[in-house]
């Protein structure tokens, strides 16, 4: 086959070469994009794993801790001894100095919450083994809570919101760790949010159906009224009404 001799033939060859180069370049770009997306996905997965590991580590560090609210003490030097004495008094325990790793306030002021680090989880658990003593704190200035990491604090906040909602609906509900028990069934935060979303969608659907039904009913009512008006405009038997004024002769 000879070389192209006309301009049209040369143009077609150039056009074919350009198309091939464009397809080749497009393929390389798509391949590069896919590689970048894959790298981003892997990086995100690694970040999620690191985040989960950090949460696990924080939970382990805070596992033996409690936070004591409402305890006032002007003397910082005797804070540790004063806190131990108060806990023993409230919970009828025998905590001694060697059971404690550290005690300090989380902030300034003599009424800031006190963080108590126990040496062992078993010793810390003695605080929560007497539910009656814990309930009795509700009528006092004091309160006790676990030392939660930020992620768990967010979870607890969401659980308390759903706990309040469940009780308003007269359901038997209680927070157990990082889950909410409703009528003897345990739910995670994710499950509670999904249930709430489903109920909202169902409610919106019912309202939409109700609105459509009301609108249709209103249209029927208006149609009937218009028919009655048209009937009333017609005189019965074609009888004409007389004027009260007398005609002048």
PDB file of C-alpha atoms in Angstrom:
ATOM      1  CA  UNK A   1       0.000   0.000   0.000  1.00  0.00           C
ATOM      2  CA  UNK A   2       1.440   3.359  -1.018  1.00  0.00           C
ATOM      3  CA  UNK A   3       1.845   6.504   1.008  1.00  0.00           C
ATOM      4  CA  UNK A   4      -1.132   8.905   1.242  1.00  0.00           C
ATOM      5  CA  UNK A   5      -1.180  11.277  -1.669  1.00  0.00           C
ATOM      6  CA  UNK A   6      -4.143  13.478  -0.883  1.00  0.00           C
ATOM      7  CA  UNK A   7      -4.807  15.918   1.949  1.00  0.00           C
ATOM      8  CA  UNK A   8      -7.922  13.983   2.978  1.00  0.00           C
ATOM      9  CA  UNK A   9      -5.953  10.756   3.348  1.00  0.00           C
ATOM     10  CA  UNK A  10      -3.296  12.510   5.433  1.00  0.00           C
ATOM     11  CA  UNK A  11      -5.996  14.111   7.593  1.00  0.00           C
ATOM     12  CA  UNK A  12      -7.650  10.737   8.242  1.00  0.00           C
ATOM     13  CA  UNK A  13      -4.314   9.220   9.289  1.00  0.00           C
ATOM     14  CA  UNK A  14      -3.604  12.100  11.644  1.00  0.00           C
ATOM     15  CA  UNK A  15      -7.122  11.886  13.055  1.00  0.00           C
ATOM     16  CA  UNK A  16      -6.687   8.155  13.704  1.00  0.00           C
ATOM     17  CA  UNK A  17      -3.330   8.709  15.418  1.00  0.00           C
ATOM     18  CA  UNK A  18      -4.815  11.459  17.627  1.00  0.00           C
ATOM     19  CA  UNK A  19      -7.709   9.222  18.641  1.00  0.00           C
ATOM     20  CA  UNK A  20      -5.330   6.410  19.604  1.00  0.00           C
ATOM     21  CA  UNK A  21      -3.169   8.814  21.621  1.00  0.00           C
ATOM     22  CA  UNK A  22      -6.263  10.238  23.320  1.00  0.00           C
ATOM     23  CA  UNK A  23      -7.518   6.759  24.239  1.00  0.00           C
ATOM     24  CA  UNK A  24      -4.073   5.787  25.498  1.00  0.00           C
ATOM     25  CA  UNK A  25      -3.787   8.953  27.590  1.00  0.00           C
ATOM     26  CA  UNK A  26      -7.334   8.534  28.953  1.00  0.00           C
ATOM     27  CA  UNK A  27      -6.529   4.966  29.970  1.00  0.00           C
ATOM     28  CA  UNK A  28      -3.395   6.080  31.806  1.00  0.00           C
ATOM     29  CA  UNK A  29      -5.322   8.834  33.624  1.00  0.00           C
ATOM     30  CA  UNK A  30      -8.089   6.432  34.699  1.00  0.00           C
ATOM     31  CA  UNK A  31      -5.510   3.901  35.888  1.00  0.00           C
ATOM     32  CA  UNK A  32      -3.728   6.617  37.865  1.00  0.00           C
ATOM     33  CA  UNK A  33      -7.033   7.784  39.408  1.00  0.00           C
ATOM     34  CA  UNK A  34      -7.923   4.231  40.431  1.00  0.00           C
ATOM     35  CA  UNK A  35      -4.496   3.785  42.031  1.00  0.00           C
ATOM     36  CA  UNK A  36      -4.909   7.050  43.958  1.00  0.00           C
ATOM     37  CA  UNK A  37      -8.411   6.043  45.129  1.00  0.00           C
ATOM     38  CA  UNK A  38      -7.057   2.674  46.245  1.00  0.00           C
ATOM     39  CA  UNK A  39      -4.242   4.347  48.192  1.00  0.00           C
ATOM     40  CA  UNK A  40      -6.722   6.749  49.839  1.00  0.00           C
ATOM     41  CA  UNK A  41      -8.974   3.827  50.792  1.00  0.00           C
ATOM     42  CA  UNK A  42      -6.040   1.946  52.325  1.00  0.00           C
ATOM     43  CA  UNK A  43      -4.923   5.082  54.201  1.00  0.00           C
ATOM     44  CA  UNK A  44      -8.439   5.619  55.573  1.00  0.00           C
ATOM     45  CA  UNK A  45      -8.582   1.993  56.702  1.00  0.00           C
ATOM     46  CA  UNK A  46      -5.243   2.404  58.492  1.00  0.00           C
ATOM     47  CA  UNK A  47      -6.502   5.594  60.155  1.00  0.00           C
ATOM     48  CA  UNK A  48      -9.641   3.796  61.342  1.00  0.00           C
ATOM     49  CA  UNK A  49      -7.521   0.995  62.796  1.00  0.00           C
ATOM     50  CA  UNK A  50      -5.252   3.530  64.533  1.00  0.00           C
ATOM     51  CA  UNK A  51      -8.303   5.356  65.880  1.00  0.00           C
ATOM     52  CA  UNK A  52      -9.798   2.118  67.221  1.00  0.00           C
ATOM     53  CA  UNK A  53      -6.472   1.158  68.794  1.00  0.00           C
ATOM     54  CA  UNK A  54      -6.235   4.586  70.418  1.00  0.00           C
ATOM     55  CA  UNK A  55      -9.736   4.222  71.865  1.00  0.00           C
ATOM     56  CA  UNK A  56      -8.876   0.758  73.214  1.00  0.00           C
ATOM     57  CA  UNK A  57      -5.681   2.132  74.778  1.00  0.00           C
ATOM     58  CA  UNK A  58      -7.520   5.094  76.344  1.00  0.00           C
ATOM     59  CA  UNK A  59     -10.144   2.779  77.796  1.00  0.00           C
ATOM     60  CA  UNK A  60      -7.414   0.621  79.276  1.00  0.00           C
ATOM     61  CA  UNK A  61      -5.669   3.645  80.821  1.00  0.00           C
ATOM     62  CA  UNK A  62      -8.928   5.005  82.283  1.00  0.00           C
ATOM     63  CA  UNK A  63     -10.304   1.617  83.336  1.00  0.00           C
ATOM     64  CA  UNK A  64      -9.214   1.929  86.977  1.00  0.00           C
ATOM     65  CA  UNK A  65     -10.326   5.563  87.335  1.00  0.00           C
ATOM     66  CA  UNK A  66     -13.420   7.276  88.672  1.00  0.00           C
ATOM     67  CA  UNK A  67     -14.446  10.933  88.731  1.00  0.00           C
ATOM     68  CA  UNK A  68     -15.787  12.318  92.009  1.00  0.00           C
ATOM     69  CA  UNK A  69     -18.066  15.367  91.667  1.00  0.00           C
ATOM     70  CA  UNK A  70     -19.143  17.815  94.351  1.00  0.00           C
ATOM     71  CA  UNK A  71     -16.233  17.309  96.746  1.00  0.00           C
ATOM     72  CA  UNK A  72     -14.981  20.601  98.199  1.00  0.00           C
ATOM     73  CA  UNK A  73     -11.665  20.947  99.965  1.00  0.00           C
ATOM     74  CA  UNK A  74      -9.772  24.171 100.536  1.00  0.00           C
ATOM     75  CA  UNK A  75      -6.578  22.388 101.592  1.00  0.00           C
ATOM     76  CA  UNK A  76      -4.867  20.978  98.496  1.00  0.00           C
ATOM     77  CA  UNK A  77      -2.154  19.328 100.586  1.00  0.00           C
ATOM     78  CA  UNK A  78      -4.609  16.989 102.288  1.00  0.00           C
ATOM     79  CA  UNK A  79      -6.775  16.384  99.200  1.00  0.00           C
ATOM     80  CA  UNK A  80      -5.791  12.716  98.822  1.00  0.00           C
ATOM     81  CA  UNK A  81      -6.436  11.861 102.476  1.00  0.00           C
ATOM     82  CA  UNK A  82      -9.692  13.861 102.517  1.00  0.00           C
ATOM     83  CA  UNK A  83     -11.034  12.147  99.384  1.00  0.00           C
ATOM     84  CA  UNK A  84     -10.180   8.667 100.686  1.00  0.00           C
ATOM     85  CA  UNK A  85     -11.888   9.446 103.988  1.00  0.00           C
ATOM     86  CA  UNK A  86     -15.021  10.733 102.215  1.00  0.00           C
ATOM     87  CA  UNK A  87     -15.259   7.666  99.936  1.00  0.00           C
ATOM     88  CA  UNK A  88     -14.893   5.334 102.931  1.00  0.00           C
ATOM     89  CA  UNK A  89     -17.609   7.271 104.735  1.00  0.00           C
ATOM     90  CA  UNK A  90     -20.079   7.288 101.810  1.00  0.00           C
ATOM     91  CA  UNK A  91     -19.594   3.692 100.646  1.00  0.00           C
ATOM     92  CA  UNK A  92     -18.598   2.075 103.954  1.00  0.00           C
ATOM     93  CA  UNK A  93     -15.289   0.905 102.478  1.00  0.00           C
ATOM     94  CA  UNK A  94     -11.736   0.488 103.742  1.00  0.00           C
ATOM     95  CA  UNK A  95      -9.720   2.198 101.031  1.00  0.00           C
ATOM     96  CA  UNK A  96      -6.134   2.898 102.071  1.00  0.00           C
ATOM     97  CA  UNK A  97      -3.395   5.023 100.549  1.00  0.00           C
ATOM     98  CA  UNK A  98      -1.696   2.051  98.871  1.00  0.00           C
ATOM     99  CA  UNK A  99      -4.906   1.363  96.901  1.00  0.00           C
ATOM    100  CA  UNK A 100      -4.492   4.710  95.145  1.00  0.00           C
ATOM    101  CA  UNK A 101      -2.164   5.607  92.301  1.00  0.00           C
ATOM    102  CA  UNK A 102      -3.069   9.311  92.212  1.00  0.00           C
ATOM    103  CA  UNK A 103      -5.788  11.817  93.103  1.00  0.00           C
ATOM    104  CA  UNK A 104      -6.059  15.300  91.574  1.00  0.00           C
ATOM    105  CA  UNK A 105      -8.591  17.882  90.470  1.00  0.00           C
ATOM    106  CA  UNK A 106      -9.655  18.267  86.824  1.00  0.00           C
ATOM    107  CA  UNK A 107      -9.497  22.040  86.755  1.00  0.00           C
ATOM    108  CA  UNK A 108      -9.084  25.032  89.017  1.00  0.00           C
ATOM    109  CA  UNK A 109     -11.072  25.802  92.135  1.00  0.00           C
ATOM    110  CA  UNK A 110     -11.826  23.891  95.307  1.00  0.00           C
ATOM    111  CA  UNK A 111     -15.009  22.403  93.794  1.00  0.00           C
ATOM    112  CA  UNK A 112     -13.562  21.070  90.505  1.00  0.00           C
ATOM    113  CA  UNK A 113     -14.181  17.347  89.801  1.00  0.00           C
ATOM    114  CA  UNK A 114     -11.638  14.990  91.358  1.00  0.00           C
ATOM    115  CA  UNK A 115      -9.999  12.218  89.326  1.00  0.00           C
ATOM    116  CA  UNK A 116      -9.180   9.133  91.398  1.00  0.00           C
ATOM    117  CA  UNK A 117      -6.764   6.576  89.927  1.00  0.00           C
ATOM    118  CA  UNK A 118      -6.971   3.197  91.672  1.00  0.00           C
ATOM    119  CA  UNK A 119      -4.127   0.697  91.556  1.00  0.00           C
ATOM    120  CA  UNK A 120      -6.474  -2.144  90.581  1.00  0.00           C
ATOM    121  CA  UNK A 121      -9.782  -2.472  88.765  1.00  0.00           C
ATOM    122  CA  UNK A 122     -11.089  -4.747  91.522  1.00  0.00           C
ATOM    123  CA  UNK A 123     -10.619  -2.035  94.141  1.00  0.00           C
ATOM    124  CA  UNK A 124     -12.288   0.546  91.940  1.00  0.00           C
ATOM    125  CA  UNK A 125     -15.218  -1.847  91.349  1.00  0.00           C
ATOM    126  CA  UNK A 126     -16.026  -1.836  95.074  1.00  0.00           C
ATOM    127  CA  UNK A 127     -17.406   1.675  94.573  1.00  0.00           C
ATOM    128  CA  UNK A 128     -20.047   0.388  92.131  1.00  0.00           C
ATOM    129  CA  UNK A 129     -20.892  -2.853  93.944  1.00  0.00           C
ATOM    130  CA  UNK A 130     -23.379  -1.107  96.225  1.00  0.00           C
ATOM    131  CA  UNK A 131     -26.230   0.291  94.072  1.00  0.00           C
ATOM    132  CA  UNK A 132     -28.114   1.598  97.110  1.00  0.00           C
ATOM    133  CA  UNK A 133     -25.167   3.779  98.121  1.00  0.00           C
ATOM    134  CA  UNK A 134     -24.887   5.114  94.570  1.00  0.00           C
ATOM    135  CA  UNK A 135     -28.609   5.905  94.433  1.00  0.00           C
ATOM    136  CA  UNK A 136     -28.378   7.686  97.771  1.00  0.00           C
ATOM    137  CA  UNK A 137     -25.965  10.205  96.200  1.00  0.00           C
ATOM    138  CA  UNK A 138     -28.827  11.634  94.108  1.00  0.00           C
ATOM    139  CA  UNK A 139     -30.070  13.543  97.135  1.00  0.00           C
ATOM    140  CA  UNK A 140     -26.619  14.961  97.921  1.00  0.00           C
ATOM    141  CA  UNK A 141     -24.063  17.264  96.338  1.00  0.00           C
ATOM    142  CA  UNK A 142     -21.916  14.281  95.340  1.00  0.00           C
ATOM    143  CA  UNK A 143     -21.808  12.169  92.181  1.00  0.00           C
ATOM    144  CA  UNK A 144     -19.576   9.365  90.893  1.00  0.00           C
ATOM    145  CA  UNK A 145     -18.869   8.379  87.289  1.00  0.00           C
ATOM    146  CA  UNK A 146     -16.425   6.292  85.301  1.00  0.00           C
ATOM    147  CA  UNK A 147     -13.554   8.093  83.598  1.00  0.00           C
ATOM    148  CA  UNK A 148     -14.640   7.811  79.950  1.00  0.00           C
ATOM    149  CA  UNK A 149     -12.678   8.667  76.818  1.00  0.00           C
ATOM    150  CA  UNK A 150     -14.097  11.274  74.428  1.00  0.00           C
ATOM    151  CA  UNK A 151     -15.636   8.662  72.114  1.00  0.00           C
ATOM    152  CA  UNK A 152     -17.432   6.940  74.993  1.00  0.00           C
ATOM    153  CA  UNK A 153     -18.656  10.285  76.380  1.00  0.00           C
ATOM    154  CA  UNK A 154     -20.278  11.006  73.010  1.00  0.00           C
ATOM    155  CA  UNK A 155     -21.866   7.555  73.055  1.00  0.00           C
ATOM    156  CA  UNK A 156     -23.200   8.085  76.590  1.00  0.00           C
ATOM    157  CA  UNK A 157     -24.703  11.428  75.554  1.00  0.00           C
ATOM    158  CA  UNK A 158     -26.601   9.792  72.683  1.00  0.00           C
ATOM    159  CA  UNK A 159     -27.712   6.930  74.936  1.00  0.00           C
ATOM    160  CA  UNK A 160     -29.092   9.383  77.510  1.00  0.00           C
ATOM    161  CA  UNK A 161     -31.105  11.092  74.768  1.00  0.00           C
ATOM    162  CA  UNK A 162     -32.689   7.789  73.717  1.00  0.00           C
ATOM    163  CA  UNK A 163     -33.142   6.789  77.376  1.00  0.00           C
ATOM    164  CA  UNK A 164     -35.186   9.934  77.993  1.00  0.00           C
ATOM    165  CA  UNK A 165     -37.259   9.296  74.872  1.00  0.00           C
ATOM    166  CA  UNK A 166     -37.908   5.674  75.861  1.00  0.00           C
ATOM    167  CA  UNK A 167     -39.059   6.670  79.354  1.00  0.00           C
ATOM    168  CA  UNK A 168     -41.381   9.317  77.894  1.00  0.00           C
ATOM    169  CA  UNK A 169     -42.961   6.472  75.913  1.00  0.00           C
ATOM    170  CA  UNK A 170     -43.405   4.504  79.182  1.00  0.00           C
ATOM    171  CA  UNK A 171     -40.828   1.880  78.193  1.00  0.00           C
ATOM    172  CA  UNK A 172     -38.559   0.099  80.668  1.00  0.00           C
ATOM    173  CA  UNK A 173     -35.099   1.412  79.773  1.00  0.00           C
ATOM    174  CA  UNK A 174     -31.642   1.432  81.337  1.00  0.00           C
ATOM    175  CA  UNK A 175     -28.118   2.240  80.150  1.00  0.00           C
ATOM    176  CA  UNK A 176     -25.786  -0.749  80.377  1.00  0.00           C
ATOM    177  CA  UNK A 177     -22.218   0.192  79.524  1.00  0.00           C
ATOM    178  CA  UNK A 178     -22.216   1.510  75.963  1.00  0.00           C
ATOM    179  CA  UNK A 179     -25.648   0.100  75.094  1.00  0.00           C
ATOM    180  CA  UNK A 180     -29.249   0.875  76.010  1.00  0.00           C
ATOM    181  CA  UNK A 181     -31.611  -1.807  77.265  1.00  0.00           C
ATOM    182  CA  UNK A 182     -35.234  -1.204  76.245  1.00  0.00           C
ATOM    183  CA  UNK A 183     -37.857  -3.739  77.330  1.00  0.00           C
ATOM    184  CA  UNK A 184     -35.158  -6.399  77.932  1.00  0.00           C
ATOM    185  CA  UNK A 185     -33.502  -5.841  74.523  1.00  0.00           C
ATOM    186  CA  UNK A 186     -30.020  -4.310  74.200  1.00  0.00           C
ATOM    187  CA  UNK A 187     -29.355  -1.713  71.477  1.00  0.00           C
ATOM    188  CA  UNK A 188     -26.129  -0.100  70.303  1.00  0.00           C
ATOM    189  CA  UNK A 189     -26.000   3.586  69.365  1.00  0.00           C
ATOM    190  CA  UNK A 190     -25.994   2.666  65.665  1.00  0.00           C
ATOM    191  CA  UNK A 191     -29.105   0.507  66.088  1.00  0.00           C
ATOM    192  CA  UNK A 192     -30.894   3.227  68.066  1.00  0.00           C
ATOM    193  CA  UNK A 193     -30.124   5.856  65.413  1.00  0.00           C
ATOM    194  CA  UNK A 194     -31.380   3.528  62.669  1.00  0.00           C
ATOM    195  CA  UNK A 195     -34.591   2.846  64.595  1.00  0.00           C
ATOM    196  CA  UNK A 196     -35.114   6.556  65.194  1.00  0.00           C
ATOM    197  CA  UNK A 197     -34.559   7.315  61.507  1.00  0.00           C
ATOM    198  CA  UNK A 198     -36.999   4.580  60.450  1.00  0.00           C
ATOM    199  CA  UNK A 199     -39.662   5.868  62.865  1.00  0.00           C
ATOM    200  CA  UNK A 200     -39.189   9.424  61.558  1.00  0.00           C
ATOM    201  CA  UNK A 201     -39.601   8.266  57.950  1.00  0.00           C
ATOM    202  CA  UNK A 202     -42.710   6.265  58.868  1.00  0.00           C
ATOM    203  CA  UNK A 203     -44.176   9.264  60.703  1.00  0.00           C
ATOM    204  CA  UNK A 204     -43.476  11.542  57.729  1.00  0.00           C
ATOM    205  CA  UNK A 205     -45.136   9.028  55.417  1.00  0.00           C
ATOM    206  CA  UNK A 206     -48.235   8.879  57.649  1.00  0.00           C
ATOM    207  CA  UNK A 207     -48.430  12.680  57.772  1.00  0.00           C
ATOM    208  CA  UNK A 208     -48.118  12.851  53.984  1.00  0.00           C
ATOM    209  CA  UNK A 209     -50.911  10.293  53.533  1.00  0.00           C
ATOM    210  CA  UNK A 210     -53.068  12.155  56.054  1.00  0.00           C
ATOM    211  CA  UNK A 211     -52.403  15.453  54.270  1.00  0.00           C
ATOM    212  CA  UNK A 212     -53.345  13.969  50.904  1.00  0.00           C
ATOM    213  CA  UNK A 213     -56.526  12.472  52.370  1.00  0.00           C
ATOM    214  CA  UNK A 214     -57.484  15.826  53.919  1.00  0.00           C
ATOM    215  CA  UNK A 215     -56.790  17.629  50.639  1.00  0.00           C
ATOM    216  CA  UNK A 216     -58.936  15.168  48.693  1.00  0.00           C
ATOM    217  CA  UNK A 217     -61.712  15.509  51.262  1.00  0.00           C
ATOM    218  CA  UNK A 218     -61.574  19.298  50.963  1.00  0.00           C
ATOM    219  CA  UNK A 219     -61.828  19.071  47.158  1.00  0.00           C
ATOM    220  CA  UNK A 220     -64.914  16.844  47.431  1.00  0.00           C
ATOM    221  CA  UNK A 221     -66.458  19.244  49.957  1.00  0.00           C
ATOM    222  CA  UNK A 222     -65.804  22.267  47.709  1.00  0.00           C
ATOM    223  CA  UNK A 223     -67.204  20.431  44.685  1.00  0.00           C
ATOM    224  CA  UNK A 224     -70.428  19.653  46.547  1.00  0.00           C
ATOM    225  CA  UNK A 225     -70.759  23.263  47.695  1.00  0.00           C
ATOM    226  CA  UNK A 226     -70.370  24.549  44.128  1.00  0.00           C
ATOM    227  CA  UNK A 227     -73.076  22.162  42.889  1.00  0.00           C
ATOM    228  CA  UNK A 228     -75.463  23.361  45.608  1.00  0.00           C
ATOM    229  CA  UNK A 229     -74.785  26.995  44.699  1.00  0.00           C
ATOM    230  CA  UNK A 230     -75.572  26.344  41.044  1.00  0.00           C
ATOM    231  CA  UNK A 231     -78.851  24.634  42.018  1.00  0.00           C
ATOM    232  CA  UNK A 232     -79.897  27.504  44.295  1.00  0.00           C
ATOM    233  CA  UNK A 233     -79.340  30.061  41.520  1.00  0.00           C
ATOM    234  CA  UNK A 234     -82.079  28.413  39.390  1.00  0.00           C
ATOM    235  CA  UNK A 235     -85.633  29.621  40.230  1.00  0.00           C
ATOM    236  CA  UNK A 236     -88.053  26.764  41.039  1.00  0.00           C
ATOM    237  CA  UNK A 237     -90.678  26.151  38.268  1.00  0.00           C
ATOM    238  CA  UNK A 238     -89.455  29.145  36.299  1.00  0.00           C
ATOM    239  CA  UNK A 239     -91.622  31.549  38.433  1.00  0.00           C
ATOM    240  CA  UNK A 240     -90.555  35.192  38.233  1.00  0.00           C
ATOM    241  CA  UNK A 241     -90.443  37.292  41.397  1.00  0.00           C
ATOM    242  CA  UNK A 242     -92.672  40.401  41.583  1.00  0.00           C
ATOM    243  CA  UNK A 243     -91.407  43.801  42.468  1.00  0.00           C
ATOM    244  CA  UNK A 244     -92.791  45.455  45.609  1.00  0.00           C
ATOM    245  CA  UNK A 245     -93.123  48.731  43.779  1.00  0.00           C
ATOM    246  CA  UNK A 246     -96.453  49.394  42.002  1.00  0.00           C
ATOM    247  CA  UNK A 247     -96.363  50.218  38.355  1.00  0.00           C
ATOM    248  CA  UNK A 248     -97.501  53.752  37.521  1.00  0.00           C
ATOM    249  CA  UNK A 249    -100.455  53.920  35.128  1.00  0.00           C
TER     250      UNK A 249
END
